[in-house]
XYZ file of C-alpha atoms in Angstrom:
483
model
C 50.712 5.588 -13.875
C 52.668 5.667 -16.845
C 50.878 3.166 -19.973
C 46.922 3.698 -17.994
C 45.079 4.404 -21.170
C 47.389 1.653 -22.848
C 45.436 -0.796 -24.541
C 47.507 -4.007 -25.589
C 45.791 -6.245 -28.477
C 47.361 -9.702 -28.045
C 46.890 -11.421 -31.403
C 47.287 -15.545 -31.890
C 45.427 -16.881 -28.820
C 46.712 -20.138 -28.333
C 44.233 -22.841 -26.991
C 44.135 -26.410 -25.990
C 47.664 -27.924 -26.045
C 48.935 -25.698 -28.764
C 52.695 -25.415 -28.742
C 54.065 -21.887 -28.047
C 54.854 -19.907 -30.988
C 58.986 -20.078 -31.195
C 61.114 -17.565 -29.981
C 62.427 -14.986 -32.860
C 65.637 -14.004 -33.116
C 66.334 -11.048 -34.643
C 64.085 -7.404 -35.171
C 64.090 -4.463 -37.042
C 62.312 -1.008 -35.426
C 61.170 0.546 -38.714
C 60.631 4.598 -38.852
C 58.272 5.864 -36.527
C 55.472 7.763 -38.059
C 55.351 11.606 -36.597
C 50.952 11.385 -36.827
C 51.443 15.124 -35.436
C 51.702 16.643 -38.785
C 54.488 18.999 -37.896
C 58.002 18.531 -39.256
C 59.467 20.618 -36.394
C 58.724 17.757 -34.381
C 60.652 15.225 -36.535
C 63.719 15.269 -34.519
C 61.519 13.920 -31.722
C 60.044 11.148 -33.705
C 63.046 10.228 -34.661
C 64.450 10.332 -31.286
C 62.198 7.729 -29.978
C 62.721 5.371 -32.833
C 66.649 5.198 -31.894
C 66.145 5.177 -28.701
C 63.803 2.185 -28.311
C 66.079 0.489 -30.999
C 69.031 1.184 -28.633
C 66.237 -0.241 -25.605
C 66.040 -3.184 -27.643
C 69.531 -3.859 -28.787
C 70.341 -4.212 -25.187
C 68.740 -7.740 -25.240
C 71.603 -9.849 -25.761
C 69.393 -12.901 -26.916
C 68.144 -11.236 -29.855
C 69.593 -9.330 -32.908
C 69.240 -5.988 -33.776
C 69.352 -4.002 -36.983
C 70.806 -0.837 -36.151
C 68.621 2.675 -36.897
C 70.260 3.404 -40.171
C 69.335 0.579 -41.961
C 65.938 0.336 -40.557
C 65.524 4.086 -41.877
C 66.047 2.839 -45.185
C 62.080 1.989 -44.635
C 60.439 5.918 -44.337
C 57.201 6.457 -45.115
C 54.046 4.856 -46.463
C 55.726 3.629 -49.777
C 57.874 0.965 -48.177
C 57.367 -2.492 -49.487
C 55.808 -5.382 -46.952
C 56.640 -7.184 -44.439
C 58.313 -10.307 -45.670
C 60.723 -7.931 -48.658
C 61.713 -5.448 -45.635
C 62.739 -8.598 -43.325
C 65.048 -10.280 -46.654
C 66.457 -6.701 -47.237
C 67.363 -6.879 -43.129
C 67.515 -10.527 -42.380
C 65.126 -10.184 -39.300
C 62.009 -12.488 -38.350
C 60.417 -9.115 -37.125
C 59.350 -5.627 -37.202
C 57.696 -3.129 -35.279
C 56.083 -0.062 -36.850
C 54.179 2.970 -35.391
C 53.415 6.190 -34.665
C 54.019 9.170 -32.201
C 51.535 12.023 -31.644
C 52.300 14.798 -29.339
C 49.993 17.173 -28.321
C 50.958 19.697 -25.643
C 52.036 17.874 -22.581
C 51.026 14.426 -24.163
C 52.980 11.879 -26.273
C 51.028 9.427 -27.291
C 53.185 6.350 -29.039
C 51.291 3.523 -31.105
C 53.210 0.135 -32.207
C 52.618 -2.903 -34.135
C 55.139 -6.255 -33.675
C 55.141 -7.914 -36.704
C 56.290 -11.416 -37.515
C 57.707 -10.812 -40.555
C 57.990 -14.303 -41.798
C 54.433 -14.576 -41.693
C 53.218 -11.348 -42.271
C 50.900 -11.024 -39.693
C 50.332 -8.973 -36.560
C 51.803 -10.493 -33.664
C 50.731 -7.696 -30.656
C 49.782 -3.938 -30.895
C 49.737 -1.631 -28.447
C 49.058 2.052 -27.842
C 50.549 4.507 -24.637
C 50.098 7.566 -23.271
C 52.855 9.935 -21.491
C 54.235 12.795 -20.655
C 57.268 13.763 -22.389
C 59.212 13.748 -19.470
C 58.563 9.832 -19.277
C 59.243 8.986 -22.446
C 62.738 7.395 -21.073
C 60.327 4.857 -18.872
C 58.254 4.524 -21.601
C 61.095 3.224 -24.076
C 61.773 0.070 -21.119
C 58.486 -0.297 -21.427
C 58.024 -0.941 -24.569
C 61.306 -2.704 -25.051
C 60.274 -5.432 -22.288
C 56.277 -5.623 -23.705
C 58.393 -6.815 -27.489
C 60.194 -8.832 -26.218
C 57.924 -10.748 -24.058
C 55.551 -10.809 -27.030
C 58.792 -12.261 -29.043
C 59.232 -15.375 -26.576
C 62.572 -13.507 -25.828
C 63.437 -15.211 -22.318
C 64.653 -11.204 -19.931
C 67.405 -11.461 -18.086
C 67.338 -10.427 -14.485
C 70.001 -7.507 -15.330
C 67.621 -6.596 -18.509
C 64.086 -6.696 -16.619
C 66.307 -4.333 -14.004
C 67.404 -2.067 -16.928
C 63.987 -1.988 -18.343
C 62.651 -1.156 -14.447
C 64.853 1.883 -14.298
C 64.714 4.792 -16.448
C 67.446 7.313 -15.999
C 66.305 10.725 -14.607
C 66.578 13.082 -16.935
C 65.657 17.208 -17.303
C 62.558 17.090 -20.110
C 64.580 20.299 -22.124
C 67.735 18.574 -21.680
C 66.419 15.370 -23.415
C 64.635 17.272 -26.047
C 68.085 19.283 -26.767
C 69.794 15.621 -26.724
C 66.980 14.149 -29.763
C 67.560 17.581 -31.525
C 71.675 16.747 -31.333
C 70.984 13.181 -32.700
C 68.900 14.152 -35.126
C 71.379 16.613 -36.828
C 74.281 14.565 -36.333
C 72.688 11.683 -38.049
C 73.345 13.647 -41.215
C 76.862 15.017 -40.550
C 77.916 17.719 -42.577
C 80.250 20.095 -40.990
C 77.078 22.447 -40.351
C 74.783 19.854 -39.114
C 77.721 19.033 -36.947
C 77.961 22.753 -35.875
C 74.516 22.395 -34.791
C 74.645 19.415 -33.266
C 76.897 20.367 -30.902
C 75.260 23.037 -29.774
C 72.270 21.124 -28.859
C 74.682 18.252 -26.762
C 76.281 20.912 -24.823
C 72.577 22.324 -24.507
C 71.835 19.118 -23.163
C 74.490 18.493 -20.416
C 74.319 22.109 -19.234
C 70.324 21.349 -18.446
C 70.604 18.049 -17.515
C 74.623 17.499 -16.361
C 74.015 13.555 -15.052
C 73.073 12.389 -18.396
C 75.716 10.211 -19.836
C 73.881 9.853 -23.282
C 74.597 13.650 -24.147
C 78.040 13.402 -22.974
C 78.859 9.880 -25.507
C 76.766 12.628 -28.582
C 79.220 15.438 -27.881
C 82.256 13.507 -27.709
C 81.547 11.769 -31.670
C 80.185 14.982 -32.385
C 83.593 16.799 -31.414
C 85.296 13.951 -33.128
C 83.988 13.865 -36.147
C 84.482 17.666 -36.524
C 88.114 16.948 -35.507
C 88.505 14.111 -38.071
C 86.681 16.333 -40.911
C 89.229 19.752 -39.978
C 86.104 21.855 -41.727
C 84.785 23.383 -38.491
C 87.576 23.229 -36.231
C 90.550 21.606 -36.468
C 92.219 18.181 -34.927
C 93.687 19.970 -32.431
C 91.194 22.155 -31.100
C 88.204 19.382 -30.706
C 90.565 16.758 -29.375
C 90.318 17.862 -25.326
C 86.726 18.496 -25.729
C 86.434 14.867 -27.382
C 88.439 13.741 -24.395
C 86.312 15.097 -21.585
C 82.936 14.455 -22.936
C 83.598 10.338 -23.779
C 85.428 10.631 -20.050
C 82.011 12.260 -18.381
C 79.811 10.262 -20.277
C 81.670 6.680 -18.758
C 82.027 8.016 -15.099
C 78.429 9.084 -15.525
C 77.381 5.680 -16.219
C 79.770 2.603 -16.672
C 77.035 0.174 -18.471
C 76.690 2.408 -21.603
C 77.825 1.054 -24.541
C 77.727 3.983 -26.162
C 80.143 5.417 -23.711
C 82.437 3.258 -23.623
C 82.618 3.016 -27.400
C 83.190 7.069 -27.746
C 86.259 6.901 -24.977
C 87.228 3.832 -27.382
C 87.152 5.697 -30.637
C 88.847 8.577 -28.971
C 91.925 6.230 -28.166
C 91.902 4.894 -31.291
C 92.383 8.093 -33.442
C 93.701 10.616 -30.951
C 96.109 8.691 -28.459
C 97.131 5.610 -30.834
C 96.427 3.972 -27.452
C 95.510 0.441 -29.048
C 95.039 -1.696 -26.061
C 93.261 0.898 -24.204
C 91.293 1.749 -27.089
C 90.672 -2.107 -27.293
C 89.444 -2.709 -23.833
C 86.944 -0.339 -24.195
C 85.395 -1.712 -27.563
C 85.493 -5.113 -26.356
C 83.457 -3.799 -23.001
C 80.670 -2.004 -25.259
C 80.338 -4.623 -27.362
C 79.880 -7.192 -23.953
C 77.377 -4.373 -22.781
C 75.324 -3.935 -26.348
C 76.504 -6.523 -28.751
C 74.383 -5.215 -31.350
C 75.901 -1.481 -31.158
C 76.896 -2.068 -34.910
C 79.294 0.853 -34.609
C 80.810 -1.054 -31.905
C 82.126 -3.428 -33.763
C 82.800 -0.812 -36.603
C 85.276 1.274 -35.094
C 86.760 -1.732 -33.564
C 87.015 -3.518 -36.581
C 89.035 -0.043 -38.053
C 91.536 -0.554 -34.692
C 92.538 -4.091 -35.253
C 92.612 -3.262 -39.031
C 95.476 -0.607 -38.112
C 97.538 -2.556 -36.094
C 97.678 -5.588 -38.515
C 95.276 -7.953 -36.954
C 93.450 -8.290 -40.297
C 91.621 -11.296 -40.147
C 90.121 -10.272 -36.799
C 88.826 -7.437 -38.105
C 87.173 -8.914 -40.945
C 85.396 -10.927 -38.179
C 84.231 -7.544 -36.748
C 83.382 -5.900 -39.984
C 81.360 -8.521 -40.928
C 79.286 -8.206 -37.536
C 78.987 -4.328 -38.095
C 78.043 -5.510 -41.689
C 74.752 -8.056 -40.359
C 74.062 -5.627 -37.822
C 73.906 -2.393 -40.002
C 73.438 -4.220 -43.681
C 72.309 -1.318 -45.875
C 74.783 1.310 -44.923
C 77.582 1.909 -47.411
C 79.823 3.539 -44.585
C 80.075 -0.023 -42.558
C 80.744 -1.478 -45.722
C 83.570 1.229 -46.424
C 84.917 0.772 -43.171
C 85.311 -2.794 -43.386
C 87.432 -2.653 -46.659
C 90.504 -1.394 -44.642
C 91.492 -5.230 -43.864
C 91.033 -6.471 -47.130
C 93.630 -3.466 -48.589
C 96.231 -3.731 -45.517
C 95.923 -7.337 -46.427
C 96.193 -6.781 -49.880
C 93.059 -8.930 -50.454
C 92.261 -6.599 -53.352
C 89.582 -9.060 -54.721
C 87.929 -8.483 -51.078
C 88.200 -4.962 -50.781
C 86.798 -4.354 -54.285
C 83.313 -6.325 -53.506
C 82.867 -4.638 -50.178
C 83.066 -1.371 -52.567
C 80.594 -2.637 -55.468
C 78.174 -3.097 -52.320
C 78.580 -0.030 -51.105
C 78.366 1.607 -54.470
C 74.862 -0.301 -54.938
C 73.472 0.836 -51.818
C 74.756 4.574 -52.161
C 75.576 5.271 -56.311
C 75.947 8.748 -55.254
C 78.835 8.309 -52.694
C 81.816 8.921 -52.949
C 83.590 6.514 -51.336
C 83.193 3.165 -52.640
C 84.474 4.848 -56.242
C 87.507 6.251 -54.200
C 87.916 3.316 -52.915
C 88.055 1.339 -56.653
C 91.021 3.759 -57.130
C 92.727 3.307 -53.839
C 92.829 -0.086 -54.445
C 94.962 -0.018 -57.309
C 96.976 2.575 -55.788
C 97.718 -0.524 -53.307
C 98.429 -2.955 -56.166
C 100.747 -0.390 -57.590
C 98.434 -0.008 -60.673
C 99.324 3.704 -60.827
C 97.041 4.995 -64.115
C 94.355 2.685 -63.176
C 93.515 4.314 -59.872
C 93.557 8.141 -62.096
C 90.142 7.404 -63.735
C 88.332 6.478 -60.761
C 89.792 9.095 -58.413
C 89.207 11.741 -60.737
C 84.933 10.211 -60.687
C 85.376 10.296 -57.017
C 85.907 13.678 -57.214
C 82.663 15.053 -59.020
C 80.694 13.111 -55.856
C 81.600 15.735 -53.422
C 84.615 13.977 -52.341
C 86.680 15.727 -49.535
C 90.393 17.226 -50.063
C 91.910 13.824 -49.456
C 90.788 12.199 -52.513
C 91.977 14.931 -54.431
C 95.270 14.358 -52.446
C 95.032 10.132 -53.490
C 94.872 12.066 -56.924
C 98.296 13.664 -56.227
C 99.517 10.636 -55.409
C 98.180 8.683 -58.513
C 99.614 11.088 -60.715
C 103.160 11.065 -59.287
C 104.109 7.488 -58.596
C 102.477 7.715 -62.677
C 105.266 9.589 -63.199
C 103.022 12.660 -64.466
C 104.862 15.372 -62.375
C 102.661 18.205 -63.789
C 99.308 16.773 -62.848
C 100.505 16.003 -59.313
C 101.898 19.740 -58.711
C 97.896 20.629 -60.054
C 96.621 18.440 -57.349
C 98.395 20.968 -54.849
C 97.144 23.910 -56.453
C 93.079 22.352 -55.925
C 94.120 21.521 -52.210
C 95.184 25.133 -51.991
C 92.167 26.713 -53.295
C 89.841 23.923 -51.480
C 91.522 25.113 -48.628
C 90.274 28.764 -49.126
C 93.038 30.698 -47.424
C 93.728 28.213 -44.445
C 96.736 25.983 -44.390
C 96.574 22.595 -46.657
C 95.975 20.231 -43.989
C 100.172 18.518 -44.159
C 98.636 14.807 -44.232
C 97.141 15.581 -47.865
C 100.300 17.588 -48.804
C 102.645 14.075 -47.674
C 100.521 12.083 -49.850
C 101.569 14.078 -52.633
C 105.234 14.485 -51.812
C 105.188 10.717 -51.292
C 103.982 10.119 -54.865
C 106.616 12.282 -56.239
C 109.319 10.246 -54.495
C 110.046 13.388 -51.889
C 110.300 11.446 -48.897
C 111.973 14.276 -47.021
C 108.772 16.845 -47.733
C 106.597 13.827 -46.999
C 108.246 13.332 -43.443
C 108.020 16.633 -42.396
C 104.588 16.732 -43.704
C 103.225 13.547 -41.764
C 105.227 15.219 -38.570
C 103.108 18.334 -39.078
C 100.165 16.208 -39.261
C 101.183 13.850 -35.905
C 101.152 17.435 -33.764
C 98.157 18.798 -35.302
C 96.545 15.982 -33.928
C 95.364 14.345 -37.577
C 92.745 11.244 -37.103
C 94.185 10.693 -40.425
C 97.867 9.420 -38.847
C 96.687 6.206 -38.025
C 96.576 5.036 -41.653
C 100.317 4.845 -41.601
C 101.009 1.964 -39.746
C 99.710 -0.465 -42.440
C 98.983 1.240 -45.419
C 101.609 0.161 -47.961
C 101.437 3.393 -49.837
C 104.075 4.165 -47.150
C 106.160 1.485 -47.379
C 108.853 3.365 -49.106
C 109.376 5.216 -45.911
C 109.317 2.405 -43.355
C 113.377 2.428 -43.413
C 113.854 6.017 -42.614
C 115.002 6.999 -39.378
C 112.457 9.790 -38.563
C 109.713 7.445 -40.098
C 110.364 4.870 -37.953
C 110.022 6.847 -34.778
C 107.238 8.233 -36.103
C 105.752 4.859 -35.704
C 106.970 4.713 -32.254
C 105.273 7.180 -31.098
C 102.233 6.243 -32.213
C 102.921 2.648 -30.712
C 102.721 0.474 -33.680
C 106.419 -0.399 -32.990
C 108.108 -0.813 -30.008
């Protein structure tokens, strides 16, 4: 029986008439120790931290932080208790430790109250890796019950059943989390690989289906792998499996979402399917992210602030929610808004590039022309992708400095490396130098390639110089922002 050499350590025995210690409200699942000494096995340790978050953030009575912000806390250096639960605004933590040996996992956590900073329950369990699914209900319904957290009937039946899953095919599924949690167009390469790994061995498993479709769309919205185009139907089919497969995933419904959202412009389908994964997982922080980026393109801005801000509690110490959630604040040209979201960001992540891009886009918005030059050209020496250089473009021509535009083309060119500039980038330039004819055909180009990056359009003002042309304007159309 799965848990038989567990040994649970209840601490606080309460005696006499001693009121029951009050339910918490919120948790963070810190980093998993991997006690196995082998770094191969990493990706494993790291699976079963995320997925007994995810276990957990099921619970709709309590509050989540989602896995990247917990991460923040690695290793034996991280500060106590009470400083980790003000950095994540959570009464508690659990911490731990997986060792596998052979055909053995054995998994050891600690629930701390975190206000207190004392040791609320620890337990240790025993299983085989092919139960670790059961083993993650398990755990999640021992926590909370230790919490005071009042279960459901629907949770204690989630908890109860573990979805049946091929031991290599799970494995390959950790192994495509774990390199898509650091996405660069080769991790994504390889991540991919391991998903479609994972629903060849074990085809009924939705959660492999939900990786490969953000996997595929990712790729698609990067254009460094494969382009728009050719990841879009495989984006498609995956988020499709992965709901069929099983219609109470959040995680499903929020990849079928996201591929509305950037590939079909379909905003009310796109928004019925956020709106379902958040009622299934409200503390899927990117949820509410990606749903907070659809109402932010179709103009709803102050209901997306509403959403950012949830992503924002949910996921506090990533700079990407933070980035995310600045697209209201410019459409809205709350420029005051959009530039402390970015100083956050910047804080938490000095080396990324985007919240400096974002200090120039910003005054690109307020029609601040020179001001936006010095940051975009910082942004730049961070790694920054060909867009920013194509902002740059921009920058430079509505500056009225023709030359240094015409150089931004020549760095798209040889960023490009032989392939086609992607025609999004190249309208952002034409558009600065006032050539609204280039920059139509340009954005037209970039509608049938299938760019993510299209859906900017509909409420960026950058493009408000072309919202009276003809072919603009059915441009719009067809991506249903007008009627």
């Amino acid at each position: 029986m799965l848990g038989a050499l567990a040994a649970v350590v209840a601490v606080g025995a309460y005696f006499g008439f001693r009121k029951p210690a009050p339910a918490f409200e919120s948790i963070a699942v810190l980093p998993l120790e991997n006690k196995t000494k082998d770094s191969t096995q990493d990706y494993f340790v790291e699976g079963i931290t995320d997925e007994l978050t995810g276990q957990l953030a099921t619970i709709k009575q309590l509050r989540v932080t989602s896995r990247g912000s917990a991460m923040a806390f690695t290793g034996k250096s991280r500060p106590g208790a009470p400083a980790i639960a003000k950095a994540l605004n959570v009464d508690a933590i659990v911490v731990g430790s997986v060792f596998r040996h052979g055909d053995t996992v054995h998994v050891a956590v600690e629930l701390i109250d975190a206000r207190q900073d004392r040791q609320l329950w620890s337990g240790s369990f025993d299983s085989k890796p092919s139960d670790v699914l059961t083993l993650q209900g398990e755990l999640a319904s021992t926590i909370a019950e230790k919490m005071n957290v009042r279960l459901t009937s629907s949770d204690q039946a989630r908890f109860a059943t573990a979805q049946t899953v091929n031991p290599a095919g799970h494995e390959a599924y950790l192994k495509g989390r774990y390199f898509f949690n650091r996405p660069s167009d080769e991790n994504l390469q390889k991540a991919i690989v391991q998903f479609e790994e994972s629903v060849r061995l074990s085809p009924t498993f939705a959660p492999a289906y939900s990786g490969l479709s953000d996997a595929y769309l990712w790729a698609g919205y990067n254009e460094g792998m494969m382009t728009a185009s050719e990841a879009k139907p495989k984006a498609r089919a995956a988020a499709e499996i992965a709901v069929q497969l099983d219609s109470m995933s959040a995680e499903a419904h929020a990849s079928l979402a996201t591929f509305k959202m950037f590939y079909e412009f379909d905003w009310p389908g796109a928004e019925k399917e956020f709106r379902r994964a958040i009622s299934l997982n409200p503390n899927y922080g990117f949820a509410h992210d990606q749903y907070g980026m659809t109402l932010a393109f179709t103009g709803r801005a102050s209901e997306s602030m509403v959403q950012g801000k949830s992503a924002i509690a949910i996921d506090p110490l990533s700079p990407q929610v933070l980035v995310d959630a600045v697209l209201a604040y410019l459409f809205s040209k709350n420029f005051d808004g959009a530039r402390t979201l970015a100083k956050q960001a910047g804080e938490l992540d000095p080396t990324y590039f985007f919240p400096v891009m974002i200090e120039g886009w910003t005054s690109l918005e307020a029609q601040k022309y020179r001001e936006a030059i010095t940051p975009l050209l910082k942004a730049r020496t961070l790694g920054a992708p060909p867009f920013v250089t194509a902002y740059l473009g921009y920058a430079f021509g509505k500056a009225g400095d023709r030359k240094n535009a015409l150089a931004q083309m020549d760095s798209l060119k040889a960023m490009a490396k032989g392939a086609p500039v992607l025609p999004f980038n190249l309208a952002l330039i034409h558009l600065g130098l006032g050539e609204n004819k280039l920059a139509i055909d340009n954005l037209e180009r970039a509608l049938a390639g299938d760019s993510q990056m299209m859906a900017w359009i509909g409420q960026d003002h950058m493009f408000d110089s072309l919202r009276q042309e003809s072919r603009f304007i059915e441009l719009l159309k067809r991506m249903h922002f007008v009627q």
